[in-house]
Amino acid sequence: PFHIDLTENDVHVDAIVNGVRGRFLLDTGASGILFSTAFARRSKIRRLRETAILGTSSEAKGFIAEADSIAFEDGSTMRNVIAEAGGGLEEDGLIGFDFLAGAIVDLDLDAKTIAIHDPSKTDSNVTEGAVMLPDLTSGQPVIPAKLNGRLPSRMLLDSGNFNYLLLPYTYRGKLKVLIDNTVRKYFASHQSVT
């Protein structure tokens, strides 16, 4: 396992890209790896072609790039990694779900560690936390769920965005939700939304 840093809303991991150390947001809601423009320049990743980088609510100019290597403190290394680069991120970049796809991942928030296992050599441990089998067809981890035990839903596991719960408009009037706005100190009360 290797160390992760937790803030109130984010999970960060350190990695070495082409020999340059960086700090990255672990964002399971992102389908790929993204480097900030400044970090891409520092780490000398190869620029392959121009592209538009799409976020949840924005679009920016960027480029498709290739990093020779991305290494982690446990000694694991990814080679010839295709990623995107662009934008002015607070971190050096983000590591999206494709980093975790196809693996058994043990994310221990209490111990602040993440361990990534080869599924051909490891079984999931059902005695140590929740074991989820996500639908990966979109490139993001989505799990089936029921709200109030009756309303079918698909939940995106997104470690890069702890702020939102998006519900379909069709659930309006069918579901009562208690919103705790004190977490982010926007309001000093709870709101019931129906």
XYZ file of N, CA, C and O in Angstrom:
776
model
N 0.828 -1.209 0.000
C 0.000 0.000 0.000
C 0.860 1.255 0.000
O 1.999 1.227 0.422
N 0.277 2.339 -0.488
C 0.981 3.601 -0.408
C 0.089 4.655 0.210
O -1.131 4.511 0.269
N 0.712 5.714 0.698
C 0.064 6.750 1.483
C -0.808 7.653 0.611
O -0.450 7.986 -0.508
N -1.956 8.056 1.153
C -2.792 9.077 0.542
C -2.983 10.189 1.567
O -2.894 9.955 2.772
N -3.184 11.397 1.092
C -3.481 12.525 1.968
C -4.950 12.866 1.821
O -5.476 12.909 0.706
N -5.602 13.108 2.941
C -7.019 13.457 2.937
C -7.192 14.892 3.394
O -6.573 15.318 4.359
N -8.048 15.614 2.685
C -8.490 16.910 3.159
C -9.978 16.756 3.437
O -10.526 15.656 3.319
N -10.638 17.828 3.784
C -12.076 17.743 4.059
C -12.847 17.198 2.858
O -13.819 16.477 3.009
N -12.400 17.517 1.652
C -13.159 17.143 0.460
C -12.396 16.348 -0.583
O -12.974 15.990 -1.602
N -11.109 16.089 -0.384
C -10.324 15.480 -1.450
C -9.422 14.367 -0.950
O -9.069 14.306 0.224
N -9.024 13.518 -1.903
C -8.032 12.479 -1.679
C -6.861 12.798 -2.608
O -7.057 12.960 -3.818
N -5.651 12.926 -2.048
C -4.467 13.246 -2.847
C -3.453 12.122 -2.766
O -3.353 11.441 -1.745
N -2.701 11.969 -3.839
C -1.637 10.975 -3.891
C -0.422 11.620 -4.557
O -0.555 12.452 -5.448
N 0.767 11.254 -4.080
C 2.000 11.723 -4.703
C 2.443 10.693 -5.731
O 2.299 9.483 -5.519
N 2.978 11.176 -6.835
C 3.491 10.303 -7.884
C 4.663 10.998 -8.558
O 4.818 12.212 -8.475
N 5.476 10.198 -9.221
C 6.617 10.725 -9.962
C 6.374 10.465 -11.442
O 6.244 9.307 -11.858
N 6.273 11.541 -12.212
C 6.001 11.452 -13.642
C 7.266 11.858 -14.386
O 7.762 12.974 -14.202
N 7.799 10.936 -15.183
C 9.040 11.203 -15.928
C 10.130 11.757 -15.016
O 10.880 12.656 -15.384
N 10.196 11.254 -13.781
C 11.230 11.664 -12.840
C 10.919 12.917 -12.037
O 11.720 13.338 -11.214
N 9.730 13.519 -12.242
C 9.356 14.751 -11.545
C 8.223 14.449 -10.565
O 7.173 13.926 -10.951
N 8.453 14.779 -9.279
C 7.439 14.522 -8.249
C 6.285 15.502 -8.378
O 6.463 16.686 -8.625
N 5.056 14.958 -8.190
C 3.868 15.798 -8.238
C 2.819 15.339 -7.246
O 2.897 14.236 -6.698
N 1.864 16.201 -7.008
C 0.748 15.908 -6.092
C -0.523 15.911 -6.934
O -0.812 16.877 -7.630
N -1.300 14.820 -6.836
C -2.442 14.622 -7.707
C -3.718 14.343 -6.922
O -3.691 13.672 -5.892
N -4.810 14.865 -7.423
C -6.124 14.554 -6.892
C -6.510 13.174 -7.396
O -6.431 12.909 -8.598
N -6.877 12.264 -6.501
C -7.390 10.958 -6.895
C -8.879 11.152 -7.152
O -9.651 11.396 -6.226
N -9.272 11.105 -8.411
C -10.634 11.452 -8.824
C -11.264 10.295 -9.578
O -11.126 10.179 -10.796
N -11.968 9.428 -8.853
C -12.579 8.264 -9.483
C -13.728 8.636 -10.420
O -14.155 7.816 -11.214
N -14.212 9.871 -10.354
C -15.259 10.319 -11.274
C -14.716 10.765 -12.613
O -15.465 10.930 -13.565
N -13.416 10.971 -12.700
C -12.782 11.323 -13.971
C -12.387 10.029 -14.677
O -11.888 9.096 -14.048
N -12.599 9.977 -15.963
C -12.316 8.737 -16.672
C -10.863 8.612 -17.099
O -10.442 7.555 -17.552
N -10.057 9.662 -16.955
C -8.674 9.602 -17.404
C -7.717 10.296 -16.466
O -8.070 10.695 -15.359
N -6.484 10.440 -16.922
C -5.444 11.133 -16.179
C -5.257 12.487 -16.835
O -5.222 12.601 -18.060
N -5.153 13.535 -16.014
C -5.007 14.893 -16.512
C -3.863 15.578 -15.770
O -3.818 15.548 -14.542
N -2.951 16.178 -16.523
C -1.865 16.965 -15.946
C -2.170 18.441 -16.144
O -2.695 18.835 -17.184
N -1.829 19.263 -15.163
C -1.933 20.705 -15.369
C -0.927 21.111 -16.444
O 0.069 20.414 -16.676
N -1.173 22.223 -17.094
C -0.259 22.706 -18.129
C 1.143 22.910 -17.556
O 2.139 22.520 -18.165
N 1.226 23.511 -16.365
C 2.527 23.776 -15.748
C 3.269 22.477 -15.435
O 4.474 22.363 -15.681
N 2.565 21.463 -14.893
C 3.234 20.204 -14.568
C 3.639 19.460 -15.839
O 4.708 18.835 -15.881
N 2.810 19.524 -16.861
C 3.155 18.880 -18.136
C 4.466 19.457 -18.674
O 5.328 18.723 -19.169
N 4.631 20.752 -18.549
C 5.862 21.409 -19.000
C 7.055 20.947 -18.152
O 8.103 20.587 -18.679
N 6.879 20.958 -16.805
C 7.973 20.560 -15.899
C 8.400 19.106 -16.098
O 9.573 18.777 -16.021
N 7.431 18.234 -16.323
C 7.739 16.802 -16.435
C 8.089 16.376 -17.857
O 8.379 15.209 -18.100
N 8.023 17.318 -18.782
C 8.426 17.071 -20.174
C 7.676 15.901 -20.813
O 8.277 15.056 -21.492
N 6.364 15.850 -20.583
C 5.584 14.819 -21.260
C 5.453 15.195 -22.735
O 5.501 16.372 -23.094
N 5.328 14.187 -23.579
C 5.248 14.421 -25.023
C 3.854 14.863 -25.431
O 2.860 14.218 -25.109
N 3.796 15.935 -26.159
C 2.545 16.475 -26.689
C 2.228 15.714 -27.976
O 3.045 15.688 -28.900
N 1.033 15.097 -28.051
C 0.673 14.312 -29.226
C -0.257 15.072 -30.162
O -0.040 15.094 -31.369
N -1.318 15.668 -29.620
C -2.251 16.440 -30.456
C -3.141 17.304 -29.566
O -3.303 17.043 -28.380
N -3.730 18.319 -30.156
C -4.624 19.227 -29.436
C -5.950 18.527 -29.137
O -6.372 17.644 -29.876
N -6.615 18.969 -28.069
C -7.928 18.436 -27.724
C -8.667 19.430 -26.835
O -8.068 20.377 -26.320
N -9.949 19.215 -26.669
C -10.735 19.974 -25.691
C -10.835 19.117 -24.433
O -11.071 17.918 -24.514
N -10.635 19.725 -23.282
C -10.735 19.013 -22.015
C -12.071 19.369 -21.402
O -12.365 20.539 -21.148
N -12.886 18.345 -21.188
C -14.239 18.552 -20.680
C -14.297 18.235 -19.204
O -13.876 17.164 -18.771
N -14.841 19.170 -18.427
C -15.074 18.948 -17.006
C -16.567 18.860 -16.758
O -17.373 18.866 -17.690
N -16.941 18.813 -15.501
C -18.353 18.734 -15.154
C -19.115 19.947 -15.660
O -20.221 19.834 -16.148
N -18.517 21.116 -15.563
C -19.239 22.325 -15.938
C -18.419 23.267 -16.817
O -18.758 24.431 -16.956
N -17.332 22.765 -17.406
C -16.514 23.665 -18.203
C -15.768 22.902 -19.288
O -15.711 21.677 -19.286
N -15.196 23.669 -20.193
C -14.367 23.120 -21.259
C -13.136 23.997 -21.394
O -13.218 25.218 -21.291
N -11.979 23.381 -21.600
C -10.731 24.130 -21.740
C -9.915 23.536 -22.885
O -10.082 22.367 -23.240
N -9.028 24.349 -23.445
C -8.114 23.844 -24.469
C -7.011 23.052 -23.790
O -6.526 23.429 -22.729
N -6.618 21.971 -24.420
C -5.557 21.153 -23.869
C -4.949 20.302 -24.953
O -5.137 20.557 -26.146
N -4.250 19.258 -24.532
C -3.656 18.358 -25.507
C -3.562 16.945 -24.954
O -3.535 16.725 -23.750
N -3.556 15.991 -25.876
C -3.309 14.592 -25.546
C -1.796 14.453 -25.427
O -1.043 14.998 -26.237
N -1.342 13.726 -24.410
C 0.087 13.622 -24.148
C 0.449 12.192 -23.759
O -0.421 11.390 -23.437
N 1.735 11.911 -23.789
C 2.220 10.610 -23.340
C 3.342 10.820 -22.332
O 4.313 11.533 -22.611
N 3.187 10.200 -21.176
C 4.230 10.205 -20.151
C 4.985 8.884 -20.244
O 4.361 7.827 -20.400
N 6.299 8.953 -20.155
C 7.083 7.719 -20.194
C 6.751 6.831 -19.005
O 6.656 5.613 -19.131
N 6.570 7.455 -17.809
C 6.284 6.653 -16.616
C 5.585 7.490 -15.547
O 5.771 8.699 -15.466
N 4.764 6.799 -14.772
C 4.173 7.348 -13.557
C 4.460 6.326 -12.464
O 4.010 5.182 -12.548
N 5.238 6.730 -11.452
C 5.653 5.814 -10.391
C 5.058 6.243 -9.051
O 4.885 7.436 -8.792
N 4.777 5.254 -8.206
C 4.181 5.485 -6.895
C 5.112 4.963 -5.812
O 6.013 4.173 -6.074
N 4.869 5.403 -4.566
C 5.808 5.096 -3.484
C 5.890 3.617 -3.132
O 6.848 3.197 -2.494
N 4.914 2.812 -3.565
C 4.988 1.372 -3.297
C 5.859 0.654 -4.320
O 6.024 -0.559 -4.255
N 6.422 1.405 -5.274
C 7.291 0.814 -6.285
C 6.582 0.491 -7.591
O 7.232 0.155 -8.578
N 5.259 0.573 -7.613
C 4.543 0.280 -8.849
C 4.732 1.420 -9.845
O 4.837 2.585 -9.470
N 4.800 1.054 -11.111
C 5.035 2.035 -12.164
C 4.155 1.725 -13.363
O 4.043 0.574 -13.780
N 3.542 2.762 -13.904
C 2.801 2.661 -15.155
C 3.720 3.208 -16.242
O 4.374 4.229 -16.035
N 3.766 2.567 -17.388
C 4.655 3.010 -18.461
C 3.856 3.400 -19.701
O 2.801 2.846 -19.965
N 4.397 4.360 -20.451
C 3.788 4.831 -21.701
C 2.314 5.164 -21.496
O 1.438 4.607 -22.136
N 2.061 6.094 -20.587
C 0.708 6.453 -20.172
C 0.173 7.580 -21.049
O 0.772 8.641 -21.147
N -0.961 7.335 -21.685
C -1.641 8.359 -22.466
C -2.529 9.149 -21.502
O -3.278 8.569 -20.716
N -2.419 10.456 -21.553
C -3.158 11.330 -20.639
C -3.556 12.591 -21.383
O -3.232 12.766 -22.566
N -4.243 13.463 -20.685
C -4.551 14.788 -21.205
C -3.784 15.808 -20.371
O -3.425 15.538 -19.231
N -3.563 16.968 -20.951
C -2.898 18.036 -20.217
C -3.542 19.353 -20.600
O -3.953 19.545 -21.743
N -3.650 20.241 -19.627
C -4.207 21.557 -19.885
C -4.900 22.099 -18.656
O -5.199 21.371 -17.714
N -5.149 23.369 -18.679
C -5.876 23.996 -17.585
C -4.985 24.345 -16.414
O -3.850 23.905 -16.312
N -5.527 25.139 -15.527
C -4.800 25.609 -14.359
C -5.320 24.956 -13.105
O -5.976 25.594 -12.295
N -5.070 23.704 -12.936
C -5.519 22.978 -11.748
C -4.755 23.436 -10.522
O -3.605 23.878 -10.614
N -5.377 23.310 -9.347
C -4.674 23.604 -8.089
C -3.574 22.581 -7.845
O -2.501 22.910 -7.370
N -3.853 21.332 -8.161
C -2.870 20.265 -8.008
C -2.052 20.174 -9.289
O -2.318 20.854 -10.265
N -1.086 19.281 -9.297
C -0.300 19.051 -10.510
C -1.108 18.282 -11.545
O -0.704 18.182 -12.696
N -2.224 17.748 -11.122
C -3.096 17.035 -12.037
C -4.079 16.180 -11.268
O -4.207 16.299 -10.052
N -4.763 15.336 -11.999
C -5.658 14.387 -11.349
C -5.459 13.025 -11.963
O -5.108 12.894 -13.133
N -5.634 12.032 -11.135
C -5.532 10.648 -11.573
C -6.934 10.082 -11.515
O -7.534 9.990 -10.446
N -7.454 9.757 -12.690
C -8.835 9.307 -12.807
C -8.988 7.812 -12.678
O -8.035 7.076 -12.369
N -10.189 7.358 -12.975
C -10.539 5.967 -12.705
C -9.764 4.976 -13.549
O -9.568 3.837 -13.129
N -9.300 5.354 -14.724
C -8.579 4.376 -15.535
C -7.338 3.844 -14.819
O -6.876 2.745 -15.075
N -6.825 4.614 -13.865
C -5.705 4.170 -13.031
C -6.105 2.967 -12.172
O -5.301 2.086 -11.910
N -7.362 2.914 -11.743
C -7.831 1.852 -10.855
C -8.568 0.733 -11.589
O -8.768 -0.343 -11.037
N -9.004 0.998 -12.811
C -9.827 0.038 -13.547
C -9.098 -1.295 -13.716
O -7.905 -1.339 -13.959
N -9.833 -2.367 -13.571
C -9.268 -3.690 -13.755
C -8.484 -4.197 -12.565
O -7.790 -5.202 -12.665
N -8.566 -3.505 -11.435
C -7.806 -3.909 -10.253
C -8.745 -4.085 -9.066
O -9.879 -3.614 -9.072
N -8.261 -4.770 -8.058
C -8.939 -4.799 -6.766
C -8.283 -3.702 -5.943
O -7.062 -3.691 -5.764
N -9.088 -2.757 -5.479
C -8.563 -1.580 -4.790
C -9.014 -1.597 -3.339
O -10.198 -1.740 -3.052
N -8.056 -1.473 -2.449
C -8.336 -1.396 -1.019
C -8.005 0.027 -0.581
O -6.845 0.385 -0.428
N -9.040 0.833 -0.432
C -8.886 2.226 -0.011
C -9.248 2.300 1.459
O -10.390 2.102 1.834
N -8.264 2.552 2.304
C -8.457 2.609 3.752
C -8.312 4.067 4.198
O -7.194 4.559 4.362
N -9.435 4.759 4.357
C -9.403 6.172 4.709
C -8.908 6.391 6.136
O -8.307 7.414 6.429
N -9.154 5.421 7.035
C -8.667 5.554 8.410
C -7.141 5.473 8.467
O -6.496 6.262 9.143
N -6.573 4.515 7.758
C -5.115 4.347 7.742
C -4.443 5.272 6.724
O -3.220 5.348 6.682
N -5.250 5.934 5.901
C -4.750 6.831 4.842
C -3.825 6.099 3.882
O -2.722 6.550 3.568
N -4.308 4.941 3.412
C -3.536 4.156 2.450
C -4.444 3.655 1.333
O -5.661 3.542 1.496
N -3.810 3.358 0.217
C -4.490 2.705 -0.889
C -3.585 1.574 -1.354
O -2.362 1.733 -1.437
N -4.174 0.425 -1.585
C -3.431 -0.721 -2.114
C -4.158 -1.174 -3.372
O -5.387 -1.292 -3.382
N -3.396 -1.408 -4.404
C -3.965 -1.830 -5.678
C -3.432 -3.226 -5.964
O -2.221 -3.452 -5.981
N -4.370 -4.168 -6.168
C -3.998 -5.575 -6.316
C -4.393 -6.096 -7.690
O -5.421 -5.704 -8.240
N -3.608 -7.009 -8.189
C -3.906 -7.699 -9.434
C -5.008 -8.716 -9.155
O -4.837 -9.597 -8.317
N -6.174 -8.617 -9.827
C -7.271 -9.531 -9.530
C -6.967 -10.994 -9.858
O -7.611 -11.890 -9.320
N -5.965 -11.252 -10.693
C -5.612 -12.640 -10.984
C -4.807 -13.263 -9.846
O -4.626 -14.469 -9.799
N -4.340 -12.419 -8.905
C -3.517 -12.911 -7.802
C -4.137 -12.665 -6.436
O -3.593 -13.074 -5.428
N -5.267 -11.943 -6.381
C -5.850 -11.528 -5.108
C -7.364 -11.654 -5.167
O -7.976 -11.384 -6.188
N -7.965 -12.041 -4.058
C -9.419 -12.021 -3.928
C -9.802 -10.843 -3.047
O -9.045 -10.433 -2.176
N -11.005 -10.299 -3.260
C -11.469 -9.222 -2.392
C -11.784 -9.787 -1.013
O -12.200 -10.925 -0.872
N -11.579 -8.986 0.015
C -11.776 -9.392 1.403
C -13.118 -8.852 1.887
O -13.221 -7.681 2.234
N -14.134 -9.698 1.927
C -15.477 -9.255 2.291
C -15.621 -8.985 3.785
O -16.607 -8.410 4.212
N -14.635 -9.341 4.587
C -14.734 -9.092 6.028
C -14.211 -7.711 6.410
O -14.376 -7.285 7.533
N -13.556 -7.022 5.506
C -12.922 -5.739 5.805
C -13.559 -4.599 5.024
O -12.939 -4.026 4.135
N -14.801 -4.259 5.299
C -15.431 -3.129 4.623
C -16.373 -3.560 3.528
O -16.724 -4.723 3.404
N -16.776 -2.613 2.720
C -17.751 -2.869 1.660
C -17.056 -3.320 0.390
O -16.057 -2.740 -0.029
N -17.575 -4.368 -0.203
C -17.089 -4.839 -1.493
C -18.147 -4.478 -2.523
O -19.305 -4.846 -2.399
N -17.743 -3.694 -3.527
C -18.676 -3.261 -4.557
C -18.191 -3.727 -5.913
O -16.988 -3.698 -6.187
N -19.111 -4.159 -6.738
C -18.792 -4.543 -8.103
C -19.403 -3.499 -9.026
O -20.573 -3.593 -9.398
N -18.635 -2.488 -9.389
C -19.187 -1.392 -10.188
C -19.335 -1.751 -11.658
O -18.642 -2.622 -12.180
N -20.246 -1.063 -12.307
C -20.393 -1.111 -13.754
C -19.328 -0.150 -14.300
O -19.309 1.026 -13.955
N -18.456 -0.641 -15.150
C -17.332 0.167 -15.634
C -17.467 0.559 -17.104
O -16.531 1.083 -17.694
N -18.631 0.310 -17.701
C -18.773 0.539 -19.140
C -18.572 1.992 -19.540
O -18.167 2.278 -20.660
N -18.831 2.940 -18.651
C -18.662 4.363 -18.976
C -17.234 4.848 -18.737
O -16.912 5.986 -19.046
N -16.380 3.999 -18.186
C -15.037 4.437 -17.812
C -15.008 5.050 -16.427
O -13.994 5.583 -15.999
N -16.124 4.990 -15.728
C -16.239 5.499 -14.365
C -16.966 4.446 -13.533
O -17.803 3.708 -14.047
N -16.669 4.368 -12.224
C -17.312 3.344 -11.392
C -18.745 3.747 -11.002
O -18.955 4.721 -10.290
N -19.706 2.981 -11.481
C -21.116 3.232 -11.192
C -21.680 1.981 -10.539
O -21.469 0.870 -11.024
N -22.387 2.168 -9.417
C -22.986 1.019 -8.741
C -24.501 1.169 -8.719
O -25.028 2.271 -8.586
N -25.219 0.052 -8.870
C -26.677 0.119 -8.747
C -27.059 0.302 -7.286
O -26.392 -0.204 -6.385
N -28.109 1.075 -7.049
C -28.565 1.318 -5.681
C -30.049 1.601 -5.703
O -30.642 1.826 -6.761
N -30.654 1.563 -4.525
C -32.055 1.956 -4.379
C -32.128 3.035 -3.322
O -31.574 2.897 -2.237
N -32.806 4.123 -3.636
C -33.026 5.206 -2.690
C -34.322 4.926 -1.956
O -35.328 4.582 -2.569
N -34.293 5.087 -0.645
C -35.443 4.749 0.204
C -35.888 3.307 0.000
O -37.043 2.977 0.191
N -34.973 2.464 -0.457
C -35.276 1.055 -0.646
C -36.208 0.757 -1.800
O -36.629 -0.382 -1.978
N -36.546 1.774 -2.616
C -37.516 1.520 -3.673
C -37.238 2.217 -4.995
O -37.684 1.767 -6.034
N -36.510 3.306 -4.990
C -36.278 4.046 -6.224
C -34.945 3.614 -6.842
O -33.886 3.868 -6.279
N -34.993 2.949 -8.000
C -33.746 2.487 -8.606
C -32.869 3.660 -9.020
O -33.364 4.688 -9.482
N -31.583 3.495 -8.829
C -30.649 4.559 -9.151
C -29.304 3.960 -9.523
O -29.039 2.791 -9.250
N -28.481 4.745 -10.168
C -27.099 4.377 -10.479
C -26.221 5.447 -9.844
O -26.364 6.618 -10.156
N -25.354 5.048 -8.942
C -24.524 5.984 -8.188
C -23.095 5.972 -8.721
O -22.462 4.930 -8.801
N -22.607 7.153 -9.083
C -21.226 7.314 -9.514
C -20.357 7.494 -8.275
O -20.610 8.383 -7.459
N -19.359 6.646 -8.119
C -18.418 6.773 -7.001
C -17.356 7.773 -7.432
O -16.482 7.467 -8.233
N -17.428 8.987 -6.906
C -16.593 10.087 -7.374
C -15.801 10.680 -6.218
O -16.291 11.534 -5.488
N -14.554 10.246 -6.060
C -13.721 10.752 -4.964
C -13.234 12.174 -5.214
O -12.688 12.804 -4.325
N -13.453 12.698 -6.405
C -13.011 14.052 -6.717
C -14.067 15.106 -6.477
O -13.830 16.292 -6.646
N -15.259 14.689 -6.058
C -16.331 15.658 -5.856
C -17.235 15.193 -4.725
O -18.168 14.433 -4.940
N -16.965 15.664 -3.533
C -17.755 15.290 -2.365
C -18.918 16.243 -2.135
O -19.614 16.142 -1.151
N -19.124 17.186 -3.021
C -20.085 18.253 -2.762
C -21.473 18.037 -3.321
O -22.387 18.738 -2.936
N -21.657 17.126 -4.249
C -22.936 17.050 -4.935
C -23.558 15.668 -4.889
O -22.874 14.663 -4.969
N -24.859 15.659 -4.792
C -25.664 14.477 -5.016
C -26.677 14.901 -6.070
O -27.544 15.739 -5.812
N -26.523 14.381 -7.264
C -27.412 14.740 -8.350
C -28.494 13.680 -8.472
O -28.203 12.496 -8.608
N -29.730 14.115 -8.408
C -30.858 13.207 -8.497
C -31.662 13.519 -9.753
O -31.799 14.683 -10.130
N -32.230 12.489 -10.387
C -33.051 12.742 -11.568
C -34.270 13.600 -11.222
O -34.864 13.468 -10.147
N -34.656 14.465 -12.119
C -35.814 15.329 -11.921
C -37.078 14.490 -11.685
O -37.970 14.909 -10.963
N -37.130 13.305 -12.260
C -38.305 12.438 -12.103
C -38.512 11.998 -10.661
O -39.595 11.534 -10.312
N -37.491 12.134 -9.800
C -37.632 11.752 -8.397
C -38.249 12.868 -7.560
O -38.542 12.676 -6.383
N -38.450 14.020 -8.151
C -39.041 15.140 -7.419
C -40.419 14.731 -6.910
O -41.250 14.233 -7.648
N -40.646 14.949 -5.626
C -41.906 14.578 -5.003
C -41.959 13.138 -4.536
O -42.863 12.752 -3.815
N -41.002 12.311 -4.925
C -40.986 10.898 -4.528
C -39.984 10.620 -3.418
O -39.957 9.545 -2.854
N -39.154 11.611 -3.117
C -38.042 11.373 -2.211
C -37.836 12.595 -1.329
O -37.837 13.716 -1.804
N -37.672 12.370 -0.044
C -37.313 13.460 0.864
C -35.839 13.326 1.183
O -35.362 12.256 1.523
N -35.133 14.428 1.060
C -33.691 14.432 1.289
C -33.385 15.488 2.332
O -33.854 16.619 2.239
N -32.591 15.122 3.319
C -32.133 16.080 4.318
C -30.749 16.547 3.892
O -29.828 15.760 3.752
N -30.614 17.833 3.652
C -29.346 18.391 3.209
C -28.658 19.048 4.401
O -29.231 19.924 5.040
N -27.449 18.623 4.680
C -26.673 19.198 5.771
C -25.708 20.226 5.191
O -24.646 19.887 4.682
N -26.080 21.480 5.237
C -25.229 22.534 4.693
C -24.186 23.023 5.687
O -23.374 23.870 5.354
N -24.194 22.502 6.910
C -23.219 22.950 7.897
C -21.832 22.404 7.596
O -20.846 22.943 8.061
N -21.754 21.336 6.801
C -20.460 20.746 6.486
C -19.574 21.755 5.773
O -18.410 21.909 6.069
N -20.131 22.484 4.830
C -19.372 23.469 4.072
C -19.616 24.882 4.605
O -19.176 25.841 4.019
N -20.381 24.997 5.690
C -20.657 26.269 6.365
C -21.359 27.289 5.457
O -21.117 28.482 5.552
N -22.209 26.793 4.538
C -22.989 27.713 3.728
C -24.176 28.254 4.516
O -24.506 29.409 4.441
N -24.838 27.374 5.256
C -25.968 27.750 6.067
C -25.789 27.105 7.435
O -25.053 26.155 7.581
N -26.494 27.603 8.417
C -26.369 27.046 9.770
C -27.564 26.174 10.112
O -27.981 26.091 11.242
N -28.146 25.543 9.117
C -29.297 24.684 9.379
C -29.373 23.570 8.362
O -28.604 23.524 7.424
N -30.322 22.704 8.592
C -30.582 21.626 7.639
C -31.783 22.031 6.808
O -32.673 22.738 7.274
N -31.833 21.570 5.587
C -32.967 21.836 4.715
C -33.551 20.522 4.260
O -32.836 19.631 3.858
N -34.864 20.429 4.281
C -35.540 19.272 3.741
C -36.028 19.609 2.354
O -36.685 20.621 2.140
N -35.651 18.803 1.394
C -36.019 19.051 0.000
C -36.939 17.943 -0.446
O -36.640 16.761 -0.285
N -38.094 18.309 -1.002
C -39.008 17.292 -1.541
C -39.355 17.604 -2.961
O -39.148 18.680 -3.455
